[in-house]
Tab-separated table of C-alpha atoms and ligand atoms in Angstrom:
chain	number	residue	atom	x	y	z
A	1	MET	CA	113.911	-46.095	133.102
A	2	SER	CA	113.711	-45.632	129.346
A	3	HIS	CA	117.048	-45.972	127.598
A	4	ARG	CA	117.557	-44.701	124.086
A	5	THR	CA	120.809	-45.687	122.402
A	6	THR	CA	122.348	-43.539	119.688
A	7	ARG	CA	122.450	-45.146	116.269
A	8	LEU	CA	125.740	-44.358	114.575
A	9	LEU	CA	127.091	-45.055	111.099
A	10	ILE	CA	130.874	-45.460	110.813
A	11	ALA	CA	132.219	-44.926	107.293
A	12	ALA	CA	135.745	-46.370	107.238
A	13	SER	CA	137.144	-48.434	104.435
A	14	GLY	CA	140.083	-49.811	102.534
A	15	THR	CA	143.281	-49.790	104.573
A	16	GLY	CA	144.306	-50.605	108.125
A	17	GLY	CA	145.133	-46.911	108.484
A	18	HIS	CA	141.456	-46.058	108.039
A	19	LEU	CA	139.923	-49.097	109.741
A	20	PHE	CA	141.899	-49.583	112.973
A	21	PRO	CA	141.378	-46.031	114.336
A	22	ALA	CA	137.657	-46.363	113.548
A	23	LEU	CA	137.521	-49.756	115.292
A	24	ALA	CA	139.310	-48.276	118.296
A	25	VAL	CA	136.615	-45.589	118.559
A	26	ALA	CA	133.831	-48.146	118.031
A	27	GLN	CA	135.215	-50.228	120.927
A	28	ARG	CA	134.751	-47.229	123.253
A	29	LEU	CA	131.171	-46.515	122.136
A	30	THR	CA	129.569	-49.282	124.130
A	31	ASP	CA	126.256	-47.420	124.447
A	32	CYS	CA	125.825	-46.807	120.687
A	33	GLU	CA	124.329	-49.088	118.089
A	34	ILE	CA	126.900	-49.070	115.324
A	35	GLU	CA	126.514	-49.892	111.653
A	36	TRP	CA	129.450	-49.869	109.250
A	37	LEU	CA	129.771	-48.461	105.739
A	38	GLY	CA	132.419	-49.879	103.419
A	39	VAL	CA	132.914	-51.148	99.889
A	40	PRO	CA	133.019	-54.703	98.521
A	41	ASN	CA	136.377	-56.538	98.371
A	42	ARG	CA	138.402	-54.381	100.738
A	43	LEU	CA	139.919	-55.044	104.158
A	44	GLU	CA	136.699	-54.126	106.020
A	45	GLN	CA	135.124	-57.333	104.722
A	46	THR	CA	137.521	-59.361	106.900
A	47	LEU	CA	138.364	-56.896	109.705
A	48	ILE	CA	134.989	-55.636	110.865
A	49	PRO	CA	133.492	-57.821	113.613
A	50	GLU	CA	130.119	-59.368	112.823
A	51	HIS	CA	128.305	-57.432	115.515
A	52	TYR	CA	128.576	-54.295	113.369
A	53	PRO	CA	126.235	-54.759	110.367
A	54	LEU	CA	128.388	-53.980	107.313
A	55	HIS	CA	126.820	-52.191	104.346
A	56	ALA	CA	128.843	-52.059	101.137
A	57	ILE	CA	128.396	-49.403	98.489
A	58	ASP	CA	129.852	-49.554	95.047
A	59	LEU	CA	132.187	-46.574	94.952
A	60	GLU	CA	134.721	-45.838	92.273
A	61	GLY	CA	137.673	-43.664	93.337
A	62	PHE	CA	137.284	-40.227	91.836
A	63	GLN	CA	141.015	-39.622	91.748
A	64	THR	CA	140.659	-39.171	88.022
A	65	ARG	CA	141.423	-36.534	85.430
A	66	LEU	CA	138.583	-34.608	83.926
A	67	GLY	CA	137.703	-36.030	80.551
A	68	PHE	CA	136.338	-39.237	79.159
A	69	GLY	CA	134.601	-41.209	81.881
A	70	THR	CA	134.260	-38.281	84.305
A	71	LEU	CA	130.542	-37.968	83.724
A	72	ARG	CA	130.011	-41.658	84.421
A	73	ILE	CA	131.983	-41.389	87.669
A	74	LEU	CA	130.053	-38.292	88.750
A	75	ARG	CA	126.798	-40.081	88.042
A	76	ARG	CA	127.900	-43.057	90.131
A	77	PHE	CA	129.077	-40.724	92.873
A	78	ALA	CA	125.680	-39.001	92.989
A	79	ALA	CA	124.049	-42.436	93.118
A	80	SER	CA	126.288	-43.443	96.044
A	81	ILE	CA	125.248	-40.313	98.002
A	82	LEU	CA	121.608	-41.252	97.499
A	83	GLN	CA	122.353	-44.846	98.481
A	84	VAL	CA	123.924	-43.705	101.774
A	85	LYS	CA	121.090	-41.237	102.364
A	86	ARG	CA	118.569	-44.083	101.987
A	87	LEU	CA	120.588	-46.184	104.409
A	88	LEU	CA	120.606	-43.360	106.978
A	89	VAL	CA	116.824	-43.149	106.801
A	90	GLU	CA	116.147	-46.891	106.751
A	91	ARG	CA	118.474	-47.633	109.680
A	92	ASN	CA	117.347	-44.577	111.599
A	93	ILE	CA	120.947	-43.305	111.932
A	94	GLN	CA	121.489	-40.238	114.147
A	95	ALA	CA	125.163	-39.403	113.584
A	96	VAL	CA	128.018	-40.287	111.239
A	97	PHE	CA	131.692	-40.857	111.978
A	98	THR	CA	134.292	-41.257	109.249
A	99	THR	CA	138.060	-41.610	109.079
A	100	GLY	CA	138.327	-40.035	105.630
A	101	GLY	CA	139.256	-41.422	102.221
A	102	TYR	CA	136.826	-41.951	99.343
A	103	ILE	CA	134.094	-43.492	101.469
A	104	ALA	CA	133.943	-40.268	103.497
A	105	ALA	CA	132.647	-38.225	100.559
A	106	PRO	CA	129.204	-39.806	100.102
A	107	ALA	CA	128.952	-40.379	103.867
A	108	ILE	CA	129.520	-36.702	104.731
A	109	LEU	CA	127.299	-35.363	101.962
A	110	ALA	CA	124.459	-37.785	102.667
A	111	ALA	CA	124.616	-36.967	106.389
A	112	ARG	CA	124.407	-33.254	105.657
A	113	LEU	CA	121.467	-33.766	103.304
A	114	GLN	CA	119.763	-35.537	106.208
A	115	GLY	CA	120.766	-32.801	108.659
A	116	LEU	CA	122.792	-35.234	110.783
A	117	PRO	CA	125.981	-34.370	112.690
A	118	VAL	CA	129.223	-35.705	111.156
A	119	ILE	CA	132.575	-36.117	112.851
A	120	LEU	CA	135.541	-36.638	110.552
A	121	HIS	CA	138.854	-37.918	111.863
A	122	GLU	CA	141.872	-37.023	109.730
A	123	SER	CA	144.958	-38.875	110.851
A	124	ASN	CA	147.464	-37.444	108.368
A	125	ALA	CA	149.639	-34.358	108.808
A	126	LEU	CA	148.624	-33.253	105.309
A	127	PRO	CA	144.852	-33.788	105.181
A	128	GLY	CA	143.630	-35.747	102.180
A	129	LYS	CA	141.665	-34.135	99.351
A	130	VAL	CA	138.292	-35.388	100.545
A	131	THR	CA	138.992	-33.913	103.970
A	132	ARG	CA	140.083	-30.552	102.535
A	133	TRP	CA	137.038	-30.342	100.272
A	134	LEU	CA	134.406	-31.604	102.661
A	135	ALA	CA	135.655	-30.513	106.114
A	136	PRO	CA	133.393	-27.413	106.004
A	137	PHE	CA	130.377	-29.768	105.844
A	138	CYS	CA	131.439	-31.574	109.025
A	139	THR	CA	130.332	-30.697	112.529
A	140	THR	CA	133.901	-31.145	113.778
A	141	VAL	CA	137.127	-32.387	112.216
A	142	ALA	CA	139.236	-34.309	114.737
A	143	LEU	CA	142.943	-34.232	113.911
A	144	GLY	CA	145.744	-36.723	114.380
A	145	PHE	CA	148.410	-34.031	114.071
A	146	LYS	CA	148.026	-30.477	115.463
A	147	ASP	CA	149.629	-28.856	112.421
A	148	ALA	CA	146.999	-30.239	110.061
A	149	ALA	CA	144.656	-27.483	111.282
A	150	LYS	CA	146.426	-24.966	109.064
A	151	TYR	CA	145.026	-26.669	105.958
A	152	LEU	CA	141.475	-26.514	107.314
A	153	ALA	CA	141.208	-22.883	108.340
A	154	THR	CA	137.493	-22.549	107.613
A	155	SER	CA	136.438	-25.638	109.551
A	156	ARG	CA	136.020	-26.449	113.216
A	157	THR	CA	139.007	-28.583	114.166
A	158	VAL	CA	140.201	-30.163	117.380
A	159	TRP	CA	143.426	-32.074	117.996
A	160	VAL	CA	142.767	-35.542	119.418
A	161	GLY	CA	145.685	-37.652	118.157
A	162	THR	CA	144.989	-40.915	116.333
A	163	PRO	CA	143.300	-43.755	118.215
A	164	VAL	CA	145.075	-47.064	118.533
A	165	ARG	CA	143.511	-50.435	119.335
A	166	SER	CA	142.984	-50.898	123.075
A	167	SER	CA	145.586	-53.718	123.064
A	168	PHE	CA	148.244	-50.995	122.681
A	169	LEU	CA	147.371	-49.501	126.025
A	170	GLU	CA	148.161	-52.680	128.024
A	171	PRO	CA	151.368	-54.741	128.097
A	172	GLN	CA	151.086	-57.678	125.689
A	173	THR	CA	153.162	-60.810	125.370
A	174	LEU	CA	154.867	-61.736	122.147
A	175	ASP	CA	154.334	-65.270	120.974
A	176	LEU	CA	157.544	-65.600	118.915
A	177	PRO	CA	160.733	-67.465	119.926
A	178	ILE	CA	162.964	-64.408	120.373
A	179	PRO	CA	165.442	-64.386	123.292
A	180	LYS	CA	164.554	-61.749	125.901
A	181	THR	CA	167.779	-59.784	125.625
A	182	ALA	CA	168.246	-59.865	121.835
A	183	PRO	CA	167.685	-56.616	119.928
A	184	LEU	CA	164.541	-56.870	117.810
A	185	ILE	CA	164.057	-54.981	114.560
A	186	VAL	CA	160.467	-54.846	113.341
A	187	VAL	CA	159.809	-54.022	109.699
A	188	VAL	CA	156.344	-52.624	108.908
A	189	GLY	CA	155.091	-51.594	105.492
A	190	GLY	CA	151.574	-50.451	106.404
A	191	SER	CA	148.587	-52.760	106.166
A	192	GLN	CA	149.543	-53.943	102.680
A	193	GLY	CA	153.278	-54.300	103.106
A	194	ALA	CA	155.928	-52.412	101.136
A	195	VAL	CA	157.724	-54.360	98.427
A	196	ALA	CA	160.516	-51.779	97.962
A	197	VAL	CA	161.256	-51.683	101.700
A	198	ASN	CA	161.109	-55.485	101.824
A	199	GLN	CA	163.802	-55.699	99.165
A	200	LEU	CA	166.081	-53.234	100.951
A	201	VAL	CA	165.621	-55.044	104.248
A	202	ARG	CA	166.387	-58.492	102.826
A	203	GLN	CA	169.620	-57.130	101.360
A	204	ALA	CA	170.549	-55.268	104.543
A	205	ALA	CA	169.677	-57.883	107.163
A	206	ALA	CA	172.823	-60.083	107.080
A	207	ASP	CA	174.835	-57.543	109.106
A	208	TRP	CA	172.007	-57.219	111.626
A	209	PHE	CA	171.944	-60.987	112.192
A	210	ASP	CA	175.739	-60.932	112.681
A	211	ALA	CA	175.194	-58.275	115.345
A	212	GLY	CA	172.831	-60.675	117.178
A	213	ALA	CA	169.619	-58.889	116.195
A	214	TYR	CA	166.348	-60.629	115.338
A	215	VAL	CA	164.066	-59.352	112.597
A	216	VAL	CA	160.292	-59.665	112.405
A	217	HIS	CA	159.399	-58.647	108.879
A	218	LEU	CA	155.744	-57.889	108.061
A	219	THR	CA	155.935	-58.357	104.328
A	220	GLY	CA	152.298	-57.912	103.255
A	221	ASN	CA	150.900	-60.377	100.728
A	222	CYS	CA	151.909	-58.687	97.455
A	223	ASP	CA	155.620	-59.483	97.567
A	224	PRO	CA	156.585	-62.323	95.188
A	225	ASN	CA	159.937	-62.711	97.005
A	226	ALA	CA	158.524	-62.698	100.523
A	227	ASP	CA	159.768	-66.225	101.096
A	228	SER	CA	163.288	-65.742	99.728
A	229	LEU	CA	165.276	-65.114	102.915
A	230	HIS	CA	165.821	-67.850	105.470
A	231	HIS	CA	167.694	-67.385	108.729
A	232	PRO	CA	167.050	-68.572	112.300
A	233	GLN	CA	166.880	-64.935	113.465
A	234	TYR	CA	164.402	-63.926	110.758
A	235	PHE	CA	160.592	-64.166	110.925
A	236	PRO	CA	158.753	-63.084	107.782
A	237	LEU	CA	154.972	-62.786	108.276
A	238	SER	CA	152.490	-61.540	105.685
A	239	PHE	CA	150.189	-59.989	108.322
A	240	TYR	CA	150.405	-60.082	112.101
A	241	GLU	CA	147.518	-59.369	114.456
A	242	ASN	CA	149.497	-58.738	117.640
A	243	MET	CA	151.073	-55.453	116.530
A	244	ALA	CA	150.877	-54.135	120.082
A	245	GLY	CA	152.978	-56.987	121.491
A	246	LEU	CA	155.411	-56.745	118.598
A	247	LEU	CA	156.018	-52.993	118.788
A	248	GLN	CA	156.183	-53.036	122.587
A	249	ARG	CA	159.015	-55.587	122.356
A	250	ALA	CA	160.800	-53.918	119.387
A	251	THR	CA	164.127	-52.204	119.879
A	252	LEU	CA	163.705	-50.333	116.618
A	253	ALA	CA	161.184	-50.205	113.775
A	254	VAL	CA	161.925	-49.784	110.088
A	255	SER	CA	158.649	-48.506	108.756
A	256	ARG	CA	156.563	-46.686	106.197
A	257	ALA	CA	154.986	-43.523	107.588
A	258	GLY	CA	151.263	-44.256	107.470
A	259	ALA	CA	149.428	-42.365	110.203
A	260	GLY	CA	148.095	-45.547	111.828
A	261	THR	CA	151.502	-47.126	112.323
A	262	LEU	CA	152.976	-43.823	113.514
A	263	ALA	CA	150.309	-43.526	116.213
A	264	GLU	CA	151.171	-47.068	117.288
A	265	LEU	CA	154.905	-46.326	117.327
A	266	ALA	CA	154.180	-43.370	119.599
A	267	ALA	CA	151.897	-45.503	121.808
A	268	THR	CA	154.603	-48.138	122.270
A	269	GLN	CA	157.419	-45.540	122.325
A	270	THR	CA	159.299	-47.375	119.617
A	271	PRO	CA	162.166	-45.480	117.943
A	272	ALA	CA	161.843	-45.661	114.181
A	273	LEU	CA	163.624	-45.266	110.946
A	274	LEU	CA	160.912	-44.048	108.555
A	275	ILE	CA	160.852	-44.566	104.801
A	276	PRO	CA	157.712	-42.768	103.525
A	277	TYR	CA	155.864	-44.395	100.621
A	278	PRO	CA	156.967	-42.132	97.745
A	279	PHE	CA	153.757	-42.625	95.730
A	280	ALA	CA	151.260	-41.911	98.522
A	281	ALA	CA	148.693	-39.264	97.536
A	282	GLU	CA	150.403	-35.852	97.542
A	283	ASP	CA	153.380	-37.479	99.300
A	284	HIS	CA	151.447	-37.272	102.580
A	285	GLN	CA	153.597	-39.895	104.316
A	286	THR	CA	156.586	-37.541	104.120
A	287	PHE	CA	154.515	-34.897	105.929
A	288	ASN	CA	153.651	-37.483	108.607
A	289	ALA	CA	157.259	-38.586	108.967
A	290	ARG	CA	158.475	-34.979	109.297
A	291	GLU	CA	156.261	-34.515	112.353
A	292	PHE	CA	158.162	-37.354	114.037
A	293	GLU	CA	161.519	-36.266	112.684
A	294	LYS	CA	161.220	-32.670	113.839
A	295	LEU	CA	160.615	-33.827	117.428
A	296	GLY	CA	163.548	-36.248	117.280
A	297	ALA	CA	161.259	-39.291	117.663
A	298	ALA	CA	162.317	-40.875	114.365
A	299	LEU	CA	164.774	-40.575	111.504
A	300	LEU	CA	163.487	-39.965	107.977
A	301	TYR	CA	164.974	-41.551	104.860
A	302	PRO	CA	163.509	-40.760	101.419
A	303	GLN	CA	163.326	-44.091	99.593
A	304	GLU	CA	165.013	-42.767	96.442
A	305	GLU	CA	168.131	-41.849	98.429
A	306	LEU	CA	168.343	-45.032	100.456
A	307	THR	CA	170.569	-47.959	99.518
A	308	SER	CA	170.565	-51.291	101.340
A	309	GLN	CA	174.106	-50.560	102.575
A	310	HIS	CA	173.028	-47.208	104.030
A	311	LEU	CA	169.984	-48.825	105.656
A	312	SER	CA	172.142	-51.578	107.101
A	313	ASP	CA	174.647	-49.066	108.501
A	314	GLU	CA	171.994	-46.765	109.954
A	315	VAL	CA	170.246	-49.597	111.796
A	316	LEU	CA	173.564	-50.824	113.215
A	317	ARG	CA	174.481	-47.264	114.220
A	318	LEU	CA	171.235	-46.970	116.184
A	319	LEU	CA	171.521	-50.417	117.760
A	320	ASN	CA	174.961	-49.403	118.996
A	321	ALA	CA	173.700	-46.106	120.426
A	322	PRO	CA	171.391	-46.958	123.341
A	323	ASP	CA	171.410	-43.334	124.559
A	324	LEU	CA	170.145	-42.063	121.216
A	325	LEU	CA	167.488	-44.798	121.131
A	326	GLY	CA	166.447	-43.823	124.644
A	327	GLU	CA	166.164	-40.163	123.646
A	328	MET	CA	164.062	-41.051	120.606
A	329	ARG	CA	161.848	-43.214	122.792
A	330	ASP	CA	161.304	-40.326	125.228
A	331	ARG	CA	160.442	-37.953	122.415
A	332	THR	CA	157.636	-40.096	121.073
A	333	ALA	CA	155.708	-39.211	124.243
A	334	ALA	CA	154.790	-35.775	122.854
A	335	LEU	CA	153.087	-37.455	119.891
A	336	MET	CA	150.913	-39.882	121.824
A	337	VAL	CA	147.411	-39.047	122.982
A	338	ARG	CA	146.455	-41.938	125.281
A	339	ASP	CA	142.759	-41.127	125.350
A	340	SER	CA	142.408	-40.276	121.653
A	341	ALA	CA	139.566	-42.773	121.103
A	342	GLU	CA	137.725	-41.494	124.192
A	343	ARG	CA	138.075	-37.902	122.971
A	344	ILE	CA	136.449	-38.817	119.664
A	345	ALA	CA	133.818	-40.892	121.427
A	346	ALA	CA	133.035	-37.835	123.561
A	347	LEU	CA	132.615	-35.682	120.438
A	348	LEU	CA	130.220	-38.260	119.050
B	1	UD1	C1	149.797	-46.527	101.139
B	1	UD1	C2	148.952	-45.501	101.801
B	1	UD1	O1	148.574	-44.504	101.199
B	1	UD1	N1	148.637	-45.766	103.074
B	1	UD1	C3	147.767	-44.880	103.852
B	1	UD1	C4	146.715	-45.687	104.623
B	1	UD1	O2	147.250	-46.521	105.598
B	1	UD1	P1	147.952	-47.948	105.650
B	1	UD1	O3	146.976	-48.962	106.060
B	1	UD1	O4	148.748	-48.196	104.421
B	1	UD1	O5	149.028	-47.690	106.805
B	1	UD1	P2	148.944	-47.269	108.312
B	1	UD1	O6	150.326	-47.265	108.773
B	1	UD1	O7	148.168	-46.012	108.524
B	1	UD1	O8	148.125	-48.448	109.022
B	1	UD1	C5	148.515	-49.759	108.973
B	1	UD1	C6	147.756	-50.494	110.045
B	1	UD1	O9	147.803	-51.878	109.780
B	1	UD1	C7	148.272	-52.548	110.938
B	1	UD1	N2	149.008	-53.758	110.575
B	1	UD1	C8	149.947	-53.723	109.589
B	1	UD1	C9	150.646	-54.877	109.264
B	1	UD1	C10	150.379	-56.065	109.985
B	1	UD1	O10	150.965	-57.127	109.766
B	1	UD1	N3	149.460	-56.021	110.981
B	1	UD1	C11	148.747	-54.904	111.301
B	1	UD1	O11	147.915	-54.922	112.204
B	1	UD1	C12	149.161	-51.543	111.636
B	1	UD1	O12	149.306	-51.922	112.980
B	1	UD1	C13	148.365	-50.256	111.414
B	1	UD1	O13	147.334	-50.114	112.361
B	1	UD1	O14	145.902	-44.753	105.365
B	1	UD1	C14	146.602	-43.964	106.329
B	1	UD1	C15	145.574	-43.082	107.035
B	1	UD1	O15	144.962	-42.212	106.134
B	1	UD1	C16	147.692	-43.141	105.633
B	1	UD1	O16	148.438	-42.403	106.578
B	1	UD1	C17	148.610	-44.083	104.862
B	1	UD1	O17	149.599	-43.327	104.209
């Protein structure tokens, strides 16, 4: 029997929020030959397994004002489209999948120039600029949040949720010395950590320790004070692989509102106190967080209004309200699509 596998290019780059959903889809596409498109010096260089050939293009963000330098950036952008187009031909690619961001722009345009189908996954409640501009060129735009469709009225959209790594769908064990019955607060700042949240947490944590809680703090590797708090109930880690095990065990998460982490919080039904990154493009994390807040799955705290005392009190209030935590946990169910990766794989 002759067997022809589909050759697919995945364009996903930069942050965990773009890479992990793409990896989750790739894991499900066992009968495709996958090649990866990224840029030099970003997370894909360490995260993408070797069995996906990784091609890097030199792409400068075009989040720039018109003026001096614009022409140079446009010229480089045009060159990057041609570079991807050449890659599509040389590697005999038949379809393109992208999770948005800058890398999506040359990938989508090159695919269309080649007449290839493109599936774009947009995980945010407020679709990014590249998605809004280029969605009409895509065969289908798969959405993490239902409401995002209203920004993409002229495109073909379908709600699929946001894929999480397959480890989230099975119970995992947590390899940290935390007593079984102790409340566990997990602090997540996205794939790069969140220095402002880290500071608030370090100031707020003393009361949590007094209440018997443990804290696993994912600090990222850009925080100069990451090593400044020491306590037997406190585990600071710059990056942790076993997010599934950690969030499954967590009593409560204190988190930024990146779409990737939110999908994981829903998958593990972890109640959360969300502090959106105030400088995210077009404040999109606040839009994400509102989707959780309006269903009662999380509480939202704008960073500029939050003091360490308020954070400390709010966490203690929740830890002392098991019924409320239980309700929040139940409400995350409406936000979780268990077969999100399979739905995207089916589209592809
Ligand atoms: C600052 C910023 O603009 N971030 C954006 C970025 O995601 P960014 O990567 O910042 O954040 P996300 O929450 O989407 O994803 C983080 C990912 O990293 C993983 N992780 C994190 C820490 C750790 O120690 N171990 C680990 O595995 C998380 O489990 C998650 O899968 O793209 C997302 C998708 O477009 C957006 O919604 C975010 O707003």
